[in-house]
Amino acid sequence: MSTNTDQHRRQEIESLREQIRHHEYLYYVLDRPAITDAEFDALMNRLKQLEAAHPELVTADSPTQRVGGQPREGFVKVGHSRVLLSLDNAYSSGELLDFDRRVRELSGRDTVEYVMELKLDGLSMALHYEDGRLARAVTRGDGTTGEDVTENVRTIRSVPLAAAEWRIGNAECGMLEPGTPNSALRIPHSFEVRGEVIMPLAAFRKLNEEREAKDLPKFANPRNAAAGSVRVLDPGITAGRRLGFFAYALLREGRTLLPEHWQVLETLSALGFKVNAHRRRCAGIGEALRFIEEWEQQRESLDYEIDGVVVKVNSVALHEELGATAKAPRWAIAYKYAARGAETKVLDIEVQVGRTGALTPVAVLDPQPIGGVMVGRATLHNEDEIARLELQIGDVVQVERGGDVIPKVVKVNVEARAGREQELRPFRMPDQCPVCGGRVVREEGEVARRCISTNCPARLKESILHFSARKVMGIDGLGEALVDQLVDQGLVRSVADLYHLTGEQLAALERMGKKSAENLLAEIEESRKLPLARVVFGLGVRHVGERLAQTLAEHFGSLDELMKAQPEQLMEAPDVGPKVAAAIHAFFQEPRNRELIERLRKAGLQFAGTRKRQAGGPLAGKTFVLTGTLVKYTREDAQRRIEEAGGKVTLSVSRKTDYVVAGADPGSKLDKARSLGVKVIGEAEFDALFVE
Ligand code: IVH
């Protein structure tokens, strides 16, 4: 009678196990749960209860035994039955076509069928099944020897503890496609499955959140998190990490038993393993390339990371024929997508000077491969960006590169500073140009500092092109190719050197003959005669365009007057506000620019012009100050009228002021005028001045 209840109990236990396995399979392998979590827990609790009451009935493959063992001291090293090879990489369609050509040549076929799989970014694992039960899980290690992590891998729910036996006996869940030979049923009970352990992104994010809350260091990426979780000594920890396993190889004694790789995947699936659904058979390399393109976009939608696609020859007979190098099989290749980024250390920050004089800080990195190229430098854009990143020299940073875009530093890994404080150095943008030593100016409202020295070697080519442009000094023959040669050969180190070039020097240059050299010299010669406004424009002062150069030339009458002007005086000229006045003033303060101007003077350029404002008119020689609001004129209109009549407008009242024009709500200028005894007039009197 007791045997009867025993049998009953055994049956109930076995039935519970089967139900639990079935629901684990639906949930973890197929992502298609059929019952609620509570219903599942009820089944599991009932099984645990029965097993607790009858420990003699507990088996190693019972679903209750995923988390069994106690924490261990360390891992045991295990040799692999056949080396776990790596894969060669391709980074372009060209390299993939080369691979296809090699395969076709070696195999003597016109076209080769491929199987496409996603390249999962995790860690590879070898699972050994004996009598249909998971006996051992071994990490890749160095490919020849790995570590026994069985206890931890047992906690991964998509790894069947009792694969073959259970699946083989369950026709109901049979995954074999119609037409596929029933090879699954002939799979021996001892076999090896290889695949990738991954951590889904959702689990990764949750894990890092938990670690942050506990002040523990975060994992840099899901791969590191998966590897770390597999290598903890306490399987209880692995169990809580929600890892996944995707199978991609089935071996016995190191050999594939099926004729096609596609069948391997189908069979693994039929045996209850999770096989990635995003796979495809391709009739040739063209179709393979399409799959790669499709997944480049779609990979963002996956809940786990992939770093590429694996292209595998479908025919296993061809695998044998093609063989392998010491490192990788010749029948497969990984097409790697451009990596989103890498973590590396900032060894230094250098400052580059661009063609416009803008200073750009650049991070010098410990070189890392990103998207198949070694990246040793990354732009930091400007000093505000460095401040935003809170970056210091010595920091560990995340560097990203999308497509052909210049690599950039996107984030500082602040946690990585711990214990390395001594290595860190704050960075300061220089006040002097790192190329020429000239002054560096950061204007209000701008993010960049600029070198303002026209002859700065970094700016020189651009300066020459500007100087010689048609609307400037009109040296038409000086194109980009010629400027490159002149500067690169050291013939021109300053814009002023243009005036010392000789016919022989020019004729010796590429694509220059005697005739074109003569023409160019003639143009340079002609340019000496151009009026002051052109020279002012040619200097390349920031904000001074064609029109303003004309205005300045007319207002100051000579380059010497313009050079001497203080910002307040500059602002007396029409269209010159504080920002422009500051830029002009800074330009002429720079000794390198003064030196250039002296050399241009010696070259005979026109430094004197005609002062338009003094050229006759009813108000010639009269100085005005405007204050308050006029009815008929805006301030600019009034200023223009005065200047057109030969007068001058200044901002502050002095004894030299002839008239203060006072409108409504005049300011302190009116008081000043009165205290100095300067004549104050209203709008009507002002109007009357223009009547000759
Ligand atoms: S096949 C001999 N298939 O990529 C064949 N590997 O870079 C070797 N990997 O060590 C592996 N997804 O860890 C294969 N669908 C996939 C893969 C894959 C990820 C990993 C694997 C391997 C590494 C090589």
PDB file of C-alpha atoms in Angstrom, residues 81-279:
ATOM      1  CA  SER A  81      36.950  18.899 -26.172  1.00  0.00           C
ATOM      2  CA  ARG A  82      37.830  21.026 -29.158  1.00  0.00           C
ATOM      3  CA  VAL A  83      39.176  24.555 -28.993  1.00  0.00           C
ATOM      4  CA  LEU A  84      36.586  27.265 -28.788  1.00  0.00           C
ATOM      5  CA  LEU A  85      37.671  29.275 -31.769  1.00  0.00           C
ATOM      6  CA  SER A  86      37.168  32.948 -32.196  1.00  0.00           C
ATOM      7  CA  LEU A  87      35.931  34.599 -35.381  1.00  0.00           C
ATOM      8  CA  ASP A  88      37.699  36.746 -37.928  1.00  0.00           C
ATOM      9  CA  ASN A  89      36.175  40.174 -38.351  1.00  0.00           C
ATOM     10  CA  ALA A  90      35.026  42.138 -41.385  1.00  0.00           C
ATOM     11  CA  TYR A  91      34.271  45.846 -41.136  1.00  0.00           C
ATOM     12  CA  SER A  92      33.105  46.566 -44.669  1.00  0.00           C
ATOM     13  CA  SER A  93      31.163  44.925 -47.458  1.00  0.00           C
ATOM     14  CA  GLY A  94      34.457  44.762 -49.356  1.00  0.00           C
ATOM     15  CA  GLU A  95      35.983  42.547 -46.690  1.00  0.00           C
ATOM     16  CA  LEU A  96      32.869  40.406 -46.718  1.00  0.00           C
ATOM     17  CA  LEU A  97      33.068  39.982 -50.494  1.00  0.00           C
ATOM     18  CA  ASP A  98      36.713  38.947 -50.042  1.00  0.00           C
ATOM     19  CA  PHE A  99      35.600  36.325 -47.529  1.00  0.00           C
ATOM     20  CA  ASP A 100      32.975  35.009 -49.968  1.00  0.00           C
ATOM     21  CA  ARG A 101      35.543  34.893 -52.770  1.00  0.00           C
ATOM     22  CA  ARG A 102      37.988  32.927 -50.603  1.00  0.00           C
ATOM     23  CA  VAL A 103      35.274  30.472 -49.586  1.00  0.00           C
ATOM     24  CA  ARG A 104      34.200  29.954 -53.193  1.00  0.00           C
ATOM     25  CA  GLU A 105      37.772  29.559 -54.418  1.00  0.00           C
ATOM     26  CA  LEU A 106      38.756  27.086 -51.720  1.00  0.00           C
ATOM     27  CA  SER A 107      35.589  25.074 -52.187  1.00  0.00           C
ATOM     28  CA  GLY A 108      35.510  25.328 -55.955  1.00  0.00           C
ATOM     29  CA  ARG A 109      31.829  26.402 -55.984  1.00  0.00           C
ATOM     30  CA  ASP A 110      30.131  29.254 -57.796  1.00  0.00           C
ATOM     31  CA  THR A 111      27.808  30.202 -54.975  1.00  0.00           C
ATOM     32  CA  VAL A 112      27.766  29.237 -51.343  1.00  0.00           C
ATOM     33  CA  GLU A 113      24.764  29.152 -49.067  1.00  0.00           C
ATOM     34  CA  TYR A 114      25.190  31.058 -45.830  1.00  0.00           C
ATOM     35  CA  VAL A 115      23.395  31.147 -42.515  1.00  0.00           C
ATOM     36  CA  MET A 116      23.148  34.550 -40.905  1.00  0.00           C
ATOM     37  CA  GLU A 117      23.014  34.983 -37.155  1.00  0.00           C
ATOM     38  CA  LEU A 118      23.246  37.958 -34.864  1.00  0.00           C
ATOM     39  CA  LYS A 119      26.552  38.361 -33.085  1.00  0.00           C
ATOM     40  CA  LEU A 120      25.495  38.480 -29.474  1.00  0.00           C
ATOM     41  CA  ASP A 121      27.639  40.607 -27.217  1.00  0.00           C
ATOM     42  CA  GLY A 122      28.074  38.312 -24.254  1.00  0.00           C
ATOM     43  CA  LEU A 123      30.459  35.537 -23.280  1.00  0.00           C
ATOM     44  CA  SER A 124      30.724  32.169 -24.959  1.00  0.00           C
ATOM     45  CA  MET A 125      29.954  29.051 -23.007  1.00  0.00           C
ATOM     46  CA  ALA A 126      30.238  25.307 -23.589  1.00  0.00           C
ATOM     47  CA  LEU A 127      27.461  23.198 -22.027  1.00  0.00           C
ATOM     48  CA  HIS A 128      28.096  19.476 -21.671  1.00  0.00           C
ATOM     49  CA  TYR A 129      25.095  17.173 -21.470  1.00  0.00           C
ATOM     50  CA  GLU A 130      25.494  13.613 -20.303  1.00  0.00           C
ATOM     51  CA  ASP A 131      22.557  11.253 -20.504  1.00  0.00           C
ATOM     52  CA  GLY A 132      20.547  14.249 -21.556  1.00  0.00           C
ATOM     53  CA  ARG A 133      21.320  16.181 -18.383  1.00  0.00           C
ATOM     54  CA  LEU A 134      23.416  19.263 -17.941  1.00  0.00           C
ATOM     55  CA  ALA A 135      26.663  17.936 -16.498  1.00  0.00           C
ATOM     56  CA  ARG A 136      29.090  20.820 -16.920  1.00  0.00           C
ATOM     57  CA  ALA A 137      29.225  24.410 -18.102  1.00  0.00           C
ATOM     58  CA  VAL A 138      32.648  25.740 -19.034  1.00  0.00           C
ATOM     59  CA  THR A 139      33.677  29.288 -19.948  1.00  0.00           C
ATOM     60  CA  ARG A 140      35.745  29.888 -23.069  1.00  0.00           C
ATOM     61  CA  GLY A 141      38.835  30.876 -21.101  1.00  0.00           C
ATOM     62  CA  ASP A 142      41.792  30.965 -23.482  1.00  0.00           C
ATOM     63  CA  GLY A 143      39.936  28.720 -25.943  1.00  0.00           C
ATOM     64  CA  THR A 144      41.761  25.570 -24.852  1.00  0.00           C
ATOM     65  CA  THR A 145      40.999  25.615 -21.141  1.00  0.00           C
ATOM     66  CA  GLY A 146      38.119  27.304 -19.376  1.00  0.00           C
ATOM     67  CA  GLU A 147      36.550  27.388 -15.931  1.00  0.00           C
ATOM     68  CA  ASP A 148      33.829  25.153 -14.603  1.00  0.00           C
ATOM     69  CA  VAL A 149      30.910  27.460 -13.808  1.00  0.00           C
ATOM     70  CA  THR A 150      28.194  24.773 -13.837  1.00  0.00           C
ATOM     71  CA  GLU A 151      26.512  25.806 -10.615  1.00  0.00           C
ATOM     72  CA  ASN A 152      26.102  29.351 -11.843  1.00  0.00           C
ATOM     73  CA  VAL A 153      24.951  28.432 -15.338  1.00  0.00           C
ATOM     74  CA  ARG A 154      22.304  26.103 -13.909  1.00  0.00           C
ATOM     75  CA  THR A 155      20.573  29.216 -12.599  1.00  0.00           C
ATOM     76  CA  ILE A 156      20.035  30.548 -16.139  1.00  0.00           C
ATOM     77  CA  ARG A 157      16.446  29.636 -16.872  1.00  0.00           C
ATOM     78  CA  SER A 158      16.852  29.329 -20.628  1.00  0.00           C
ATOM     79  CA  VAL A 159      19.492  26.617 -20.113  1.00  0.00           C
ATOM     80  CA  PRO A 160      17.634  23.294 -19.952  1.00  0.00           C
ATOM     81  CA  LEU A 161      18.802  21.139 -17.058  1.00  0.00           C
ATOM     82  CA  ALA A 162      17.542  18.052 -18.791  1.00  0.00           C
ATOM     83  CA  ALA A 163      17.491  18.796 -22.428  1.00  0.00           C
ATOM     84  CA  ALA A 164      17.276  15.927 -24.793  1.00  0.00           C
ATOM     85  CA  GLU A 165      15.348  13.458 -22.723  1.00  0.00           C
ATOM     86  CA  TRP A 166      12.559  15.805 -21.878  1.00  0.00           C
ATOM     87  CA  ARG A 167      12.273  17.300 -25.336  1.00  0.00           C
ATOM     88  CA  ILE A 168      12.536  13.969 -27.085  1.00  0.00           C
ATOM     89  CA  GLY A 169       9.710  12.616 -25.025  1.00  0.00           C
ATOM     90  CA  ASN A 170       7.533  15.627 -25.701  1.00  0.00           C
ATOM     91  CA  ALA A 171       6.232  15.464 -29.175  1.00  0.00           C
ATOM     92  CA  GLU A 172       3.646  18.022 -28.176  1.00  0.00           C
ATOM     93  CA  CYS A 173       6.283  20.763 -28.140  1.00  0.00           C
ATOM     94  CA  GLY A 174       8.170  19.276 -31.080  1.00  0.00           C
ATOM     95  CA  MET A 175       9.927  22.105 -32.854  1.00  0.00           C
ATOM     96  CA  LEU A 176      11.073  20.178 -35.874  1.00  0.00           C
ATOM     97  CA  GLU A 177       9.888  21.789 -39.046  1.00  0.00           C
ATOM     98  CA  PRO A 178       8.052  19.552 -41.459  1.00  0.00           C
ATOM     99  CA  GLY A 179      10.574  18.153 -43.861  1.00  0.00           C
ATOM    100  CA  THR A 180      13.495  18.387 -41.477  1.00  0.00           C
ATOM    101  CA  PRO A 181      14.992  14.962 -41.005  1.00  0.00           C
ATOM    102  CA  ASN A 182      14.178  13.719 -37.536  1.00  0.00           C
ATOM    103  CA  SER A 183      17.804  13.959 -36.673  1.00  0.00           C
ATOM    104  CA  ALA A 184      16.935  15.443 -33.305  1.00  0.00           C
ATOM    105  CA  LEU A 185      15.647  12.078 -32.265  1.00  0.00           C
ATOM    106  CA  ARG A 186      18.934  10.504 -33.206  1.00  0.00           C
ATOM    107  CA  ILE A 187      20.912  12.962 -31.122  1.00  0.00           C
ATOM    108  CA  PRO A 188      22.954  10.987 -28.642  1.00  0.00           C
ATOM    109  CA  HIS A 189      22.267  11.638 -25.039  1.00  0.00           C
ATOM    110  CA  SER A 190      25.729  13.009 -24.524  1.00  0.00           C
ATOM    111  CA  PHE A 191      26.543  16.123 -26.469  1.00  0.00           C
ATOM    112  CA  GLU A 192      27.919  19.634 -26.189  1.00  0.00           C
ATOM    113  CA  VAL A 193      26.063  22.844 -26.858  1.00  0.00           C
ATOM    114  CA  ARG A 194      27.907  26.084 -27.415  1.00  0.00           C
ATOM    115  CA  GLY A 195      26.410  29.487 -27.258  1.00  0.00           C
ATOM    116  CA  GLU A 196      26.437  32.914 -25.705  1.00  0.00           C
ATOM    117  CA  VAL A 197      25.440  34.015 -22.216  1.00  0.00           C
ATOM    118  CA  ILE A 198      23.982  37.515 -22.340  1.00  0.00           C
ATOM    119  CA  MET A 199      22.413  39.983 -19.974  1.00  0.00           C
ATOM    120  CA  PRO A 200      19.265  41.598 -21.399  1.00  0.00           C
ATOM    121  CA  LEU A 201      19.365  45.404 -21.395  1.00  0.00           C
ATOM    122  CA  ALA A 202      16.423  45.686 -18.997  1.00  0.00           C
ATOM    123  CA  ALA A 203      18.193  43.442 -16.488  1.00  0.00           C
ATOM    124  CA  PHE A 204      21.425  45.385 -16.981  1.00  0.00           C
ATOM    125  CA  ARG A 205      19.773  48.721 -16.293  1.00  0.00           C
ATOM    126  CA  LYS A 206      17.982  47.405 -13.233  1.00  0.00           C
ATOM    127  CA  LEU A 207      21.183  45.856 -11.901  1.00  0.00           C
ATOM    128  CA  ASN A 208      23.113  49.106 -12.274  1.00  0.00           C
ATOM    129  CA  GLU A 209      20.330  51.054 -10.587  1.00  0.00           C
ATOM    130  CA  GLU A 210      20.433  48.678  -7.647  1.00  0.00           C
ATOM    131  CA  ARG A 211      24.201  48.923  -7.467  1.00  0.00           C
ATOM    132  CA  GLU A 212      24.117  52.684  -7.577  1.00  0.00           C
ATOM    133  CA  ALA A 213      21.619  52.726  -4.716  1.00  0.00           C
ATOM    134  CA  LYS A 214      23.990  50.512  -2.735  1.00  0.00           C
ATOM    135  CA  ASP A 215      27.034  52.625  -3.641  1.00  0.00           C
ATOM    136  CA  LEU A 216      28.584  49.732  -5.534  1.00  0.00           C
ATOM    137  CA  PRO A 217      30.581  50.316  -8.751  1.00  0.00           C
ATOM    138  CA  LYS A 218      28.376  50.046 -11.833  1.00  0.00           C
ATOM    139  CA  PHE A 219      29.063  47.691 -14.738  1.00  0.00           C
ATOM    140  CA  ALA A 220      30.305  49.441 -17.853  1.00  0.00           C
ATOM    141  CA  ASN A 221      28.187  47.385 -20.275  1.00  0.00           C
ATOM    142  CA  PRO A 222      25.923  44.305 -20.399  1.00  0.00           C
ATOM    143  CA  ARG A 223      28.798  42.068 -21.509  1.00  0.00           C
ATOM    144  CA  ASN A 224      30.890  42.918 -18.470  1.00  0.00           C
ATOM    145  CA  ALA A 225      27.841  42.475 -16.285  1.00  0.00           C
ATOM    146  CA  ALA A 226      27.123  39.033 -17.788  1.00  0.00           C
ATOM    147  CA  ALA A 227      30.747  37.934 -17.415  1.00  0.00           C
ATOM    148  CA  GLY A 228      30.875  39.213 -13.855  1.00  0.00           C
ATOM    149  CA  SER A 229      27.636  37.441 -13.004  1.00  0.00           C
ATOM    150  CA  VAL A 230      28.832  34.101 -14.366  1.00  0.00           C
ATOM    151  CA  ARG A 231      32.074  34.324 -12.431  1.00  0.00           C
ATOM    152  CA  VAL A 232      30.707  35.064  -8.949  1.00  0.00           C
ATOM    153  CA  LEU A 233      31.361  32.345  -6.414  1.00  0.00           C
ATOM    154  CA  ASP A 234      27.823  32.334  -5.046  1.00  0.00           C
ATOM    155  CA  PRO A 235      25.283  30.867  -7.509  1.00  0.00           C
ATOM    156  CA  GLY A 236      22.557  32.678  -5.570  1.00  0.00           C
ATOM    157  CA  ILE A 237      23.937  35.936  -6.965  1.00  0.00           C
ATOM    158  CA  THR A 238      23.973  34.633 -10.552  1.00  0.00           C
ATOM    159  CA  ALA A 239      20.366  33.499 -10.123  1.00  0.00           C
ATOM    160  CA  GLY A 240      19.300  37.051  -9.328  1.00  0.00           C
ATOM    161  CA  ARG A 241      20.990  38.494 -12.403  1.00  0.00           C
ATOM    162  CA  ARG A 242      18.453  37.289 -14.996  1.00  0.00           C
ATOM    163  CA  LEU A 243      20.939  36.117 -17.588  1.00  0.00           C
ATOM    164  CA  GLY A 244      19.987  34.560 -20.899  1.00  0.00           C
ATOM    165  CA  PHE A 245      21.603  31.905 -23.059  1.00  0.00           C
ATOM    166  CA  PHE A 246      21.405  31.585 -26.858  1.00  0.00           C
ATOM    167  CA  ALA A 247      22.677  28.331 -28.400  1.00  0.00           C
ATOM    168  CA  TYR A 248      24.464  28.253 -31.775  1.00  0.00           C
ATOM    169  CA  ALA A 249      26.480  25.035 -31.949  1.00  0.00           C
ATOM    170  CA  LEU A 250      25.807  21.334 -31.258  1.00  0.00           C
ATOM    171  CA  LEU A 251      28.732  18.934 -31.086  1.00  0.00           C
ATOM    172  CA  ARG A 252      29.640  15.439 -30.073  1.00  0.00           C
ATOM    173  CA  GLU A 253      33.281  14.809 -29.407  1.00  0.00           C
ATOM    174  CA  GLY A 254      34.031  18.077 -31.049  1.00  0.00           C
ATOM    175  CA  ARG A 255      32.212  17.328 -34.303  1.00  0.00           C
ATOM    176  CA  THR A 256      28.977  18.614 -35.774  1.00  0.00           C
ATOM    177  CA  LEU A 257      26.641  15.694 -36.377  1.00  0.00           C
ATOM    178  CA  LEU A 258      24.276  17.275 -38.854  1.00  0.00           C
ATOM    179  CA  PRO A 259      24.942  18.034 -42.520  1.00  0.00           C
ATOM    180  CA  GLU A 260      23.812  21.649 -42.363  1.00  0.00           C
ATOM    181  CA  HIS A 261      24.330  24.423 -39.859  1.00  0.00           C
ATOM    182  CA  TRP A 262      20.716  25.475 -40.373  1.00  0.00           C
ATOM    183  CA  GLN A 263      19.635  22.018 -39.149  1.00  0.00           C
ATOM    184  CA  VAL A 264      21.876  22.457 -36.135  1.00  0.00           C
ATOM    185  CA  LEU A 265      19.938  25.549 -35.159  1.00  0.00           C
ATOM    186  CA  GLU A 266      16.568  23.865 -35.760  1.00  0.00           C
ATOM    187  CA  THR A 267      17.628  20.843 -33.767  1.00  0.00           C
ATOM    188  CA  LEU A 268      18.908  22.910 -30.861  1.00  0.00           C
ATOM    189  CA  SER A 269      15.569  24.608 -30.845  1.00  0.00           C
ATOM    190  CA  ALA A 270      13.793  21.253 -30.910  1.00  0.00           C
ATOM    191  CA  LEU A 271      15.904  20.120 -27.972  1.00  0.00           C
ATOM    192  CA  GLY A 272      14.558  22.994 -25.906  1.00  0.00           C
ATOM    193  CA  PHE A 273      17.418  25.462 -26.255  1.00  0.00           C
ATOM    194  CA  LYS A 274      16.853  29.091 -26.939  1.00  0.00           C
ATOM    195  CA  VAL A 275      18.072  29.797 -30.454  1.00  0.00           C
ATOM    196  CA  ASN A 276      17.994  33.353 -31.679  1.00  0.00           C
ATOM    197  CA  ALA A 277      14.945  33.837 -33.874  1.00  0.00           C
ATOM    198  CA  HIS A 278      16.648  36.444 -36.027  1.00  0.00           C
ATOM    199  CA  ARG A 279      18.455  34.096 -38.355  1.00  0.00           C
TER     200      ARG A 279
END
